[in-house]
Coordinates of C-alpha atoms in Angstrom, one line a residue:
M1 CA 70.6 -47.7 -145.6
G2 CA 70.7 -46.2 -142.1
K3 CA 70.3 -43.1 -140.1
C4 CA 73.2 -40.5 -140.0
K5 CA 75.0 -40.5 -136.6
N6 CA 74.7 -36.7 -136.3
H7 CA 71.4 -36.2 -138.1
P8 CA 69.0 -39.1 -137.2
D9 CA 66.3 -37.7 -139.6
R10 CA 68.5 -38.4 -142.6
E11 CA 68.8 -41.7 -144.5
T12 CA 72.2 -42.5 -146.0
S13 CA 74.0 -45.5 -147.5
L14 CA 77.5 -44.2 -146.5
R15 CA 78.7 -46.4 -143.6
C16 CA 82.0 -46.5 -141.7
M17 CA 82.8 -50.2 -141.6
K18 CA 85.2 -49.8 -138.7
H19 CA 82.9 -48.0 -136.3
E20 CA 79.6 -49.4 -137.8
I21 CA 78.0 -45.9 -138.1
Y22 CA 76.3 -44.1 -140.9
L23 CA 77.2 -40.5 -142.1
C24 CA 75.3 -38.3 -144.4
E25 CA 76.9 -36.1 -147.1
E26 CA 77.2 -33.1 -144.7
C27 CA 79.0 -35.2 -142.1
L28 CA 81.3 -37.1 -144.6
K29 CA 84.6 -37.2 -142.7
C30 CA 86.8 -40.1 -141.7
L31 CA 86.8 -40.5 -137.9
D32 CA 90.3 -42.0 -137.6
P33 CA 92.3 -40.6 -140.6
E34 CA 95.7 -40.9 -139.0
I35 CA 95.6 -44.5 -137.8
Y36 CA 95.6 -47.8 -139.6
C37 CA 92.3 -49.2 -140.7
K38 CA 92.0 -52.5 -142.5
F39 CA 88.7 -51.4 -144.2
R40 CA 90.3 -48.3 -145.8
T41 CA 90.8 -49.9 -149.3
S42 CA 87.0 -50.3 -149.7
C43 CA 85.7 -47.4 -147.5
P44 CA 83.5 -45.0 -149.4
I45 CA 83.8 -42.4 -146.7
W46 CA 87.6 -42.3 -146.8
F47 CA 87.8 -42.0 -150.5
M48 CA 85.0 -39.5 -151.0
D49 CA 86.5 -37.4 -148.2
N50 CA 90.0 -37.5 -149.7
R51 CA 89.2 -37.3 -153.5
G52 CA 87.8 -33.9 -153.1
G53 CA 84.6 -32.5 -154.8
S54 CA 83.0 -35.9 -155.2
K55 CA 80.0 -35.6 -153.0
I56 CA 76.7 -36.3 -154.6
D57 CA 75.4 -32.8 -154.6
D58 CA 78.6 -31.2 -156.1
K59 CA 78.0 -29.3 -159.4
K60 CA 79.2 -31.2 -162.4
E61 CA 81.7 -29.7 -164.8
P62 CA 80.4 -28.9 -168.3
A63 CA 81.0 -31.7 -170.7
E64 CA 84.1 -31.4 -172.8
T65 CA 84.0 -31.6 -176.6
G66 CA 86.4 -32.6 -179.3
S67 CA 88.8 -35.6 -179.4
Y68 CA 92.5 -36.2 -178.6
Q69 CA 95.2 -38.7 -179.4
V70 CA 96.7 -40.8 -176.6
Q71 CA 100.0 -42.5 -177.0
F72 CA 101.0 -45.4 -174.7
Q73 CA 104.7 -46.1 -174.3
P74 CA 106.7 -48.4 -174.4
E75 CA 104.0 -50.3 -176.4
N76 CA 104.0 -47.4 -178.9
R77 CA 100.2 -47.7 -179.3
S78 CA 98.0 -44.8 -180.1
I79 CA 94.3 -44.2 -180.0
T80 CA 92.0 -41.2 -180.5
V81 CA 89.3 -40.8 -177.9
P82 CA 86.7 -38.1 -177.0
A83 CA 87.7 -35.4 -174.6
G84 CA 86.9 -36.2 -171.0
T85 CA 87.6 -40.0 -171.5
T86 CA 89.6 -41.5 -168.6
L87 CA 93.1 -42.8 -169.3
L88 CA 91.9 -46.2 -168.1
K89 CA 89.1 -46.3 -170.7
A90 CA 91.6 -45.2 -173.4
A91 CA 94.0 -47.9 -172.4
Q92 CA 91.2 -50.5 -172.6
D93 CA 90.1 -49.3 -176.0
A94 CA 93.8 -49.4 -177.2
D95 CA 94.2 -53.0 -175.9
V96 CA 96.8 -51.8 -173.4
H97 CA 96.5 -53.8 -170.2
L98 CA 96.5 -51.8 -166.9
N99 CA 95.7 -53.6 -163.6
A100 CA 92.5 -52.0 -162.2
S101 CA 91.3 -54.6 -159.7
C102 CA 88.8 -52.0 -158.3
N103 CA 87.1 -51.7 -161.7
G104 CA 88.1 -48.1 -162.1
K105 CA 86.7 -46.8 -158.8
G106 CA 90.0 -45.2 -157.7
V107 CA 90.5 -47.4 -154.6
C108 CA 93.2 -49.9 -155.5
G109 CA 95.9 -47.5 -156.8
K110 CA 97.3 -50.0 -159.3
C111 CA 96.6 -48.3 -162.7
K112 CA 99.5 -45.9 -162.4
L113 CA 100.9 -44.1 -165.5
I114 CA 103.6 -41.5 -166.0
L115 CA 102.3 -38.4 -167.9
E116 CA 105.1 -37.3 -170.3
T117 CA 103.3 -34.7 -172.4
G118 CA 99.9 -33.1 -172.5
N119 CA 97.3 -32.3 -169.9
V120 CA 94.8 -34.4 -167.9
N121 CA 92.3 -33.4 -165.3
Q122 CA 93.2 -35.4 -162.1
Q123 CA 91.0 -36.0 -159.2
P124 CA 92.9 -35.7 -155.9
T125 CA 93.9 -39.1 -154.5
V126 CA 95.7 -40.4 -151.4
L127 CA 97.1 -43.4 -153.3
L128 CA 99.9 -41.5 -154.9
S129 CA 102.9 -40.5 -152.8
D130 CA 104.4 -37.0 -152.9
D131 CA 107.4 -38.5 -154.7
E132 CA 105.2 -40.1 -157.3
K133 CA 103.3 -36.9 -157.9
S134 CA 106.6 -35.0 -158.4
K135 CA 107.5 -37.5 -161.1
N136 CA 104.1 -36.9 -163.0
Y137 CA 102.5 -40.2 -161.9
V138 CA 98.7 -40.3 -162.3
L139 CA 96.0 -42.9 -161.7
A140 CA 94.5 -43.8 -165.1
C141 CA 91.0 -44.2 -163.7
M142 CA 91.0 -40.8 -162.0
S143 CA 92.5 -38.8 -164.9
T144 CA 90.4 -37.5 -167.8
I145 CA 92.1 -36.4 -171.1
Q146 CA 92.2 -32.7 -172.0
S147 CA 94.7 -32.6 -174.9
D148 CA 96.9 -34.9 -177.0
I149 CA 99.0 -36.7 -174.5
Q150 CA 101.8 -39.3 -174.2
V151 CA 101.9 -41.6 -171.1
R152 CA 104.4 -44.3 -170.1
I153 CA 103.8 -47.5 -168.2
P154 CA 106.1 -47.3 -165.1
E155 CA 109.3 -49.4 -165.2
Q156 CA 108.2 -51.4 -162.1
T157 CA 105.1 -52.5 -163.9
L158 CA 107.1 -53.8 -166.8
E159 CA 109.5 -55.6 -164.4
K160 CA 106.4 -57.1 -162.8
K161 CA 105.3 -58.4 -166.2
M162 CA 108.7 -60.1 -166.7
K163 CA 108.5 -61.6 -163.2
I164 CA 105.1 -63.0 -163.9
A165 CA 106.3 -64.8 -167.0
G166 CA 109.4 -66.0 -165.1
M167 CA 107.3 -67.5 -162.3
G168 CA 105.4 -69.5 -164.9
K169 CA 108.6 -71.1 -166.2
E170 CA 109.6 -72.0 -162.7
A171 CA 106.2 -73.6 -162.0
T172 CA 106.4 -75.6 -165.2
K173 CA 109.7 -77.1 -164.0
R174 CA 108.2 -78.2 -160.7
L175 CA 105.1 -79.7 -162.3
R176 CA 106.8 -81.4 -165.2
G177 CA 105.9 -85.1 -165.5
L178 CA 102.9 -84.9 -163.2
I179 CA 100.4 -84.7 -166.0
H180 CA 100.7 -87.5 -168.6
E181 CA 97.6 -86.7 -170.6
I182 CA 96.0 -83.3 -171.3
N183 CA 92.2 -83.7 -171.5
P184 CA 90.5 -80.3 -171.4
M185 CA 86.9 -79.8 -170.6
L186 CA 86.3 -77.7 -173.7
K187 CA 87.5 -79.3 -176.9
R188 CA 87.6 -77.9 -180.4
I189 CA 86.6 -80.5 -183.0
P190 CA 87.1 -79.7 -186.7
V191 CA 84.2 -80.9 -188.8
E192 CA 83.8 -81.1 -192.6
L193 CA 80.1 -81.3 -193.5
C194 CA 78.4 -82.3 -196.7
E195 CA 76.5 -79.6 -198.3
P196 CA 72.7 -80.3 -198.3
T197 CA 71.1 -81.5 -201.5
I198 CA 67.6 -82.4 -202.6
D199 CA 68.5 -86.0 -201.8
D200 CA 70.0 -85.1 -198.4
P201 CA 67.8 -82.4 -196.9
I202 CA 68.4 -83.0 -193.2
S203 CA 68.6 -80.0 -190.9
D204 CA 71.9 -78.1 -190.3
L205 CA 72.0 -79.3 -186.7
D206 CA 71.4 -82.9 -187.6
R207 CA 74.1 -82.5 -190.3
L208 CA 76.5 -81.2 -187.6
Y209 CA 75.7 -84.1 -185.3
R210 CA 76.4 -86.5 -188.1
G211 CA 79.7 -84.9 -188.8
L212 CA 80.7 -85.1 -185.1
R213 CA 79.8 -88.8 -185.0
K214 CA 82.2 -89.4 -187.8
N215 CA 84.9 -87.7 -185.6
G216 CA 84.2 -90.1 -182.8
V217 CA 81.9 -87.9 -180.7
D218 CA 79.1 -89.7 -178.8
T219 CA 76.1 -87.6 -179.7
G220 CA 73.7 -89.7 -177.7
C221 CA 74.0 -87.3 -174.7
L222 CA 75.0 -84.3 -176.7
H223 CA 72.8 -81.2 -176.6
T224 CA 73.0 -77.7 -178.1
G225 CA 72.1 -74.3 -176.6
L226 CA 69.7 -71.9 -178.3
K227 CA 72.4 -69.4 -179.0
V228 CA 74.4 -71.9 -181.1
M229 CA 71.2 -72.9 -182.9
R230 CA 70.6 -69.3 -183.9
E231 CA 74.1 -68.9 -185.2
L232 CA 74.5 -72.3 -186.9
S233 CA 72.9 -71.7 -190.3
T234 CA 75.0 -68.6 -191.1
A235 CA 78.2 -70.1 -189.6
V236 CA 78.3 -73.3 -191.7
R237 CA 77.5 -71.5 -194.9
D238 CA 79.9 -68.6 -194.3
Q239 CA 82.7 -71.2 -193.7
N240 CA 81.7 -73.3 -196.7
W241 CA 80.7 -76.2 -194.4
H242 CA 84.2 -76.4 -192.8
V243 CA 83.7 -75.4 -189.2
T244 CA 85.1 -76.1 -185.7
A245 CA 82.6 -77.2 -183.0
S246 CA 83.5 -76.2 -179.4
V247 CA 82.2 -79.1 -177.2
V248 CA 82.2 -79.1 -173.3
E249 CA 82.3 -82.6 -172.0
K250 CA 80.7 -83.3 -168.6
N251 CA 80.3 -86.4 -166.5
C252 CA 77.1 -87.7 -168.2
S253 CA 76.6 -85.3 -171.1
A254 CA 78.2 -82.9 -173.5
E255 CA 77.2 -79.5 -174.9
I256 CA 78.1 -77.7 -178.1
V257 CA 78.8 -74.2 -176.9
G258 CA 80.1 -72.6 -180.1
I259 CA 80.7 -72.9 -183.8
T260 CA 83.7 -71.1 -185.3
S261 CA 85.8 -71.0 -188.4
G262 CA 88.1 -74.0 -188.9
E263 CA 91.0 -71.6 -189.7
D264 CA 93.2 -69.3 -187.7
I265 CA 92.3 -70.7 -184.3
P266 CA 94.7 -69.3 -181.6
R267 CA 96.3 -71.7 -179.2
P268 CA 93.9 -72.6 -176.4
L269 CA 94.7 -71.5 -172.9
G270 CA 93.5 -72.4 -169.5
I271 CA 93.8 -70.8 -166.1
A272 CA 94.0 -72.4 -162.6
V273 CA 92.9 -70.0 -159.8
D274 CA 93.6 -70.5 -156.1
V275 CA 91.0 -68.2 -154.4
G276 CA 92.6 -67.9 -150.9
T277 CA 91.0 -66.0 -148.1
T278 CA 94.0 -63.6 -148.1
T279 CA 95.8 -64.1 -151.4
I280 CA 94.6 -65.1 -154.9
V281 CA 97.0 -66.8 -157.3
V282 CA 96.4 -67.3 -161.1
Y283 CA 98.3 -69.8 -163.3
L284 CA 98.0 -69.3 -167.1
V285 CA 98.4 -72.7 -168.9
D286 CA 99.1 -73.6 -172.5
M287 CA 96.5 -76.4 -173.1
T288 CA 98.5 -78.0 -175.9
D289 CA 101.5 -79.1 -173.8
G290 CA 100.5 -78.2 -170.2
S291 CA 103.3 -75.6 -169.8
I292 CA 102.6 -72.7 -167.4
L293 CA 103.1 -69.4 -169.3
A294 CA 102.7 -67.0 -166.4
T295 CA 101.8 -66.8 -162.7
A296 CA 100.3 -63.8 -160.9
S297 CA 99.2 -63.3 -157.3
G298 CA 97.5 -60.5 -155.4
H299 CA 95.8 -59.6 -152.2
N300 CA 92.1 -60.6 -152.1
R301 CA 90.2 -57.4 -151.8
Q302 CA 87.6 -59.1 -149.6
A303 CA 90.1 -58.9 -146.8
A304 CA 88.8 -55.4 -146.2
C305 CA 85.6 -57.1 -144.9
G306 CA 87.4 -59.3 -142.4
D307 CA 90.5 -61.5 -142.1
D308 CA 88.7 -64.9 -141.9
V309 CA 85.7 -66.7 -143.4
I310 CA 83.4 -66.1 -140.4
N311 CA 83.9 -62.3 -140.8
R312 CA 83.4 -62.6 -144.6
I313 CA 80.0 -64.4 -144.0
I314 CA 79.0 -61.7 -141.5
C315 CA 80.0 -59.0 -143.9
A316 CA 78.0 -60.7 -146.7
E317 CA 74.9 -60.8 -144.4
K318 CA 75.2 -57.1 -143.8
D319 CA 76.3 -55.7 -147.2
G320 CA 75.1 -58.4 -149.6
V321 CA 76.9 -61.3 -151.3
K322 CA 77.1 -59.4 -154.6
K323 CA 79.5 -56.9 -153.1
L324 CA 82.0 -59.5 -151.9
S325 CA 81.6 -61.3 -155.3
I326 CA 82.5 -58.1 -157.1
M327 CA 85.6 -57.7 -154.9
V328 CA 87.0 -61.1 -155.5
L329 CA 86.2 -61.0 -159.2
G330 CA 87.9 -57.7 -159.5
T331 CA 91.1 -59.2 -158.0
M332 CA 90.9 -62.3 -160.2
N333 CA 90.3 -60.4 -163.4
G334 CA 93.1 -58.0 -162.7
L335 CA 95.5 -61.0 -162.2
I336 CA 94.2 -62.7 -165.3
G337 CA 95.0 -59.6 -167.3
D338 CA 98.5 -59.4 -165.8
A339 CA 99.2 -63.0 -166.7
L340 CA 97.8 -62.6 -170.3
E341 CA 99.8 -59.4 -170.9
S342 CA 103.0 -61.1 -169.8
A343 CA 102.3 -64.0 -172.2
H344 CA 101.2 -61.7 -175.1
S345 CA 97.9 -63.5 -175.2
K346 CA 94.2 -62.5 -175.3
H347 CA 91.2 -63.1 -173.0
H348 CA 89.3 -65.1 -175.6
Q349 CA 92.0 -67.7 -175.8
I350 CA 91.2 -68.9 -172.3
E351 CA 88.7 -71.8 -172.8
N352 CA 89.2 -73.9 -169.6
V353 CA 89.1 -72.6 -166.0
V354 CA 89.7 -74.5 -162.7
I355 CA 89.0 -72.7 -159.5
S356 CA 90.0 -73.9 -156.0
G357 CA 89.1 -72.3 -152.7
N358 CA 87.5 -73.0 -149.4
T359 CA 83.8 -73.5 -149.2
T360 CA 83.0 -69.9 -148.1
M361 CA 85.2 -68.4 -150.9
T362 CA 83.5 -70.4 -153.6
H363 CA 80.1 -69.5 -152.3
L364 CA 80.9 -65.8 -152.3
L365 CA 82.5 -66.0 -155.8
M366 CA 79.3 -67.6 -157.1
Q367 CA 77.1 -65.1 -155.3
I368 CA 75.6 -68.0 -153.2
E369 CA 74.4 -67.1 -149.7
P370 CA 76.9 -68.6 -147.2
R371 CA 75.1 -67.7 -144.0
N372 CA 74.3 -71.3 -143.0
I373 CA 78.0 -72.3 -143.1
R374 CA 78.4 -70.6 -139.7
R375 CA 75.1 -71.8 -138.2
E376 CA 74.5 -75.2 -136.7
P377 CA 74.4 -77.8 -138.3
Y378 CA 76.9 -75.9 -140.6
V379 CA 75.5 -76.9 -144.0
P380 CA 76.7 -75.2 -147.3
S381 CA 74.4 -74.6 -150.2
V382 CA 76.6 -76.4 -152.6
S383 CA 79.5 -78.9 -152.1
A384 CA 80.1 -80.0 -155.7
F385 CA 79.4 -77.6 -158.6
P386 CA 78.5 -78.8 -162.1
I387 CA 80.7 -77.5 -164.9
L388 CA 79.7 -73.9 -165.5
K389 CA 80.1 -71.3 -168.3
A390 CA 82.4 -68.3 -167.7
E391 CA 79.8 -65.9 -169.0
N392 CA 77.5 -66.7 -166.1
I393 CA 80.2 -65.9 -163.5
G394 CA 81.8 -62.7 -164.7
L395 CA 85.4 -63.9 -165.4
A396 CA 87.4 -62.0 -168.0
V397 CA 87.9 -65.0 -170.2
N398 CA 86.2 -66.5 -173.3
P399 CA 82.5 -66.3 -172.4
M400 CA 81.9 -70.0 -173.4
A401 CA 84.9 -71.2 -171.4
A402 CA 84.2 -74.3 -169.2
V403 CA 84.6 -73.6 -165.5
F404 CA 85.3 -76.4 -163.0
I405 CA 85.2 -75.6 -159.3
M406 CA 87.0 -78.0 -157.0
P407 CA 84.5 -79.7 -154.7
G408 CA 84.6 -79.3 -150.9
P409 CA 83.5 -82.2 -148.8
A410 CA 82.4 -80.0 -145.8
S411 CA 81.6 -76.5 -144.7
Y412 CA 85.2 -76.1 -143.4
V413 CA 87.0 -78.6 -145.6
G414 CA 87.1 -77.0 -149.0
G415 CA 88.4 -77.4 -152.5
D416 CA 91.7 -75.9 -151.7
I417 CA 92.9 -78.8 -149.5
V418 CA 91.3 -81.2 -152.0
S419 CA 93.5 -79.7 -154.7
G420 CA 96.6 -80.1 -152.4
L421 CA 95.6 -83.7 -151.7
I422 CA 95.3 -84.5 -155.5
Y423 CA 98.7 -82.8 -156.1
S424 CA 100.5 -84.7 -153.4
G425 CA 98.9 -88.0 -154.4
F426 CA 99.2 -89.6 -150.9
H427 CA 95.6 -90.9 -151.3
R428 CA 97.1 -93.5 -153.7
E429 CA 99.8 -94.6 -151.3
E430 CA 99.8 -97.3 -148.5
K431 CA 101.7 -95.3 -145.9
I432 CA 99.7 -93.0 -143.7
T433 CA 100.4 -89.3 -144.3
L434 CA 99.4 -86.1 -142.4
F435 CA 98.7 -83.2 -144.8
I436 CA 98.3 -79.7 -143.4
D437 CA 97.1 -76.6 -145.2
V438 CA 98.5 -73.6 -143.2
G439 CA 96.6 -70.6 -144.3
T440 CA 94.3 -68.0 -143.0
N441 CA 92.0 -70.9 -142.3
G442 CA 93.8 -74.2 -141.5
E443 CA 92.7 -77.6 -142.7
I444 CA 94.2 -81.1 -142.1
V445 CA 93.9 -84.5 -143.8
L446 CA 95.1 -87.7 -142.4
G447 CA 95.0 -91.0 -144.3
N448 CA 96.2 -93.2 -147.1
N449 CA 94.8 -95.2 -150.1
E450 CA 92.2 -96.9 -147.8
W451 CA 90.8 -94.0 -145.8
L452 CA 91.0 -90.2 -145.4

């Protein structure tokens, strides 16, 4: 909160990030609407000024009643939703993927659809060109449904889906032969348990552990969360004592994170995410054979808060770490959705996640305060993360998915260059190699199998 530039007696949360000034509702106007501004994609003043009628004190329209059918082409999927539902919400309910990396706030402009029949109530937006408007393009997150309608996903979006799948095939060719054994963090272990009797009355959990031991699992360091304990009794009996245990293996321990039916288990998937300061790249991997099914990349929305890590840290100190975490998660989840859509797969199939990024990027993603990274003696809060659960991060994957974050040895030597070092393998060779990561933030490694 701050004082309005023109009305010092008024408190407001609306701040121009370019000029570092606050404006109240009455003064809400972009100061430089005609020139380039790197903060525009996340500027509340710009979008509230250009969307029209979105100020806090505007009168709300009366709630619409009834329900309407929405048909999405070329998927040929239909869904009936209440009047006033946004097209984005209808698409999500119909399981039609639309990229909305801004979480439906109307600031990324990626959820474009073509309105073929019917009527929607559109909020004004500067993210559609005059040519697109003449062709009945709408933003799904800013269009509410007023009748039975039919919409079409634009051709360029479908072409992008094919490109994403094609890039996965090319990446598989480049990586073929590098991985000789696939050893995922989260493993599904089928277990056939003996039904309890009066002569064998041990608890359901002890019975599960006994079954896992028969399957070669070391249960000495195995533990189980309360959520699984609560579901265990019903799960084993509903499945007639034939279940699959999902076990996450860590360095010195293991954890049962889920109990599911032993039948109809979809193929397990994994994702590898490169969280760059400027660009984020997602690889969708088939965990059965290591093939890359799809690759998607996009602009890190945090760039609106500065081009480099120092500016990101300063922005986090001013506006809060959570804001920047939401920005990067929105980008990542949108790209994950794109990759899954191109591979005709679902979010719950992703059970293993590896994330690589510099030290500041991983701190911001995890909502960990990075302020000390830019202050002497330049110490991060965390350099090596334990294996985490996706549900605690906000990733759009299976909530019990195991998440490994590449460790960074120093404040300005992060997991991104560690990943590159592992990929190149020169740390196993006798010859001395110079390895350079040319990115928004540059890092260098020199060495061989004896020193780095």
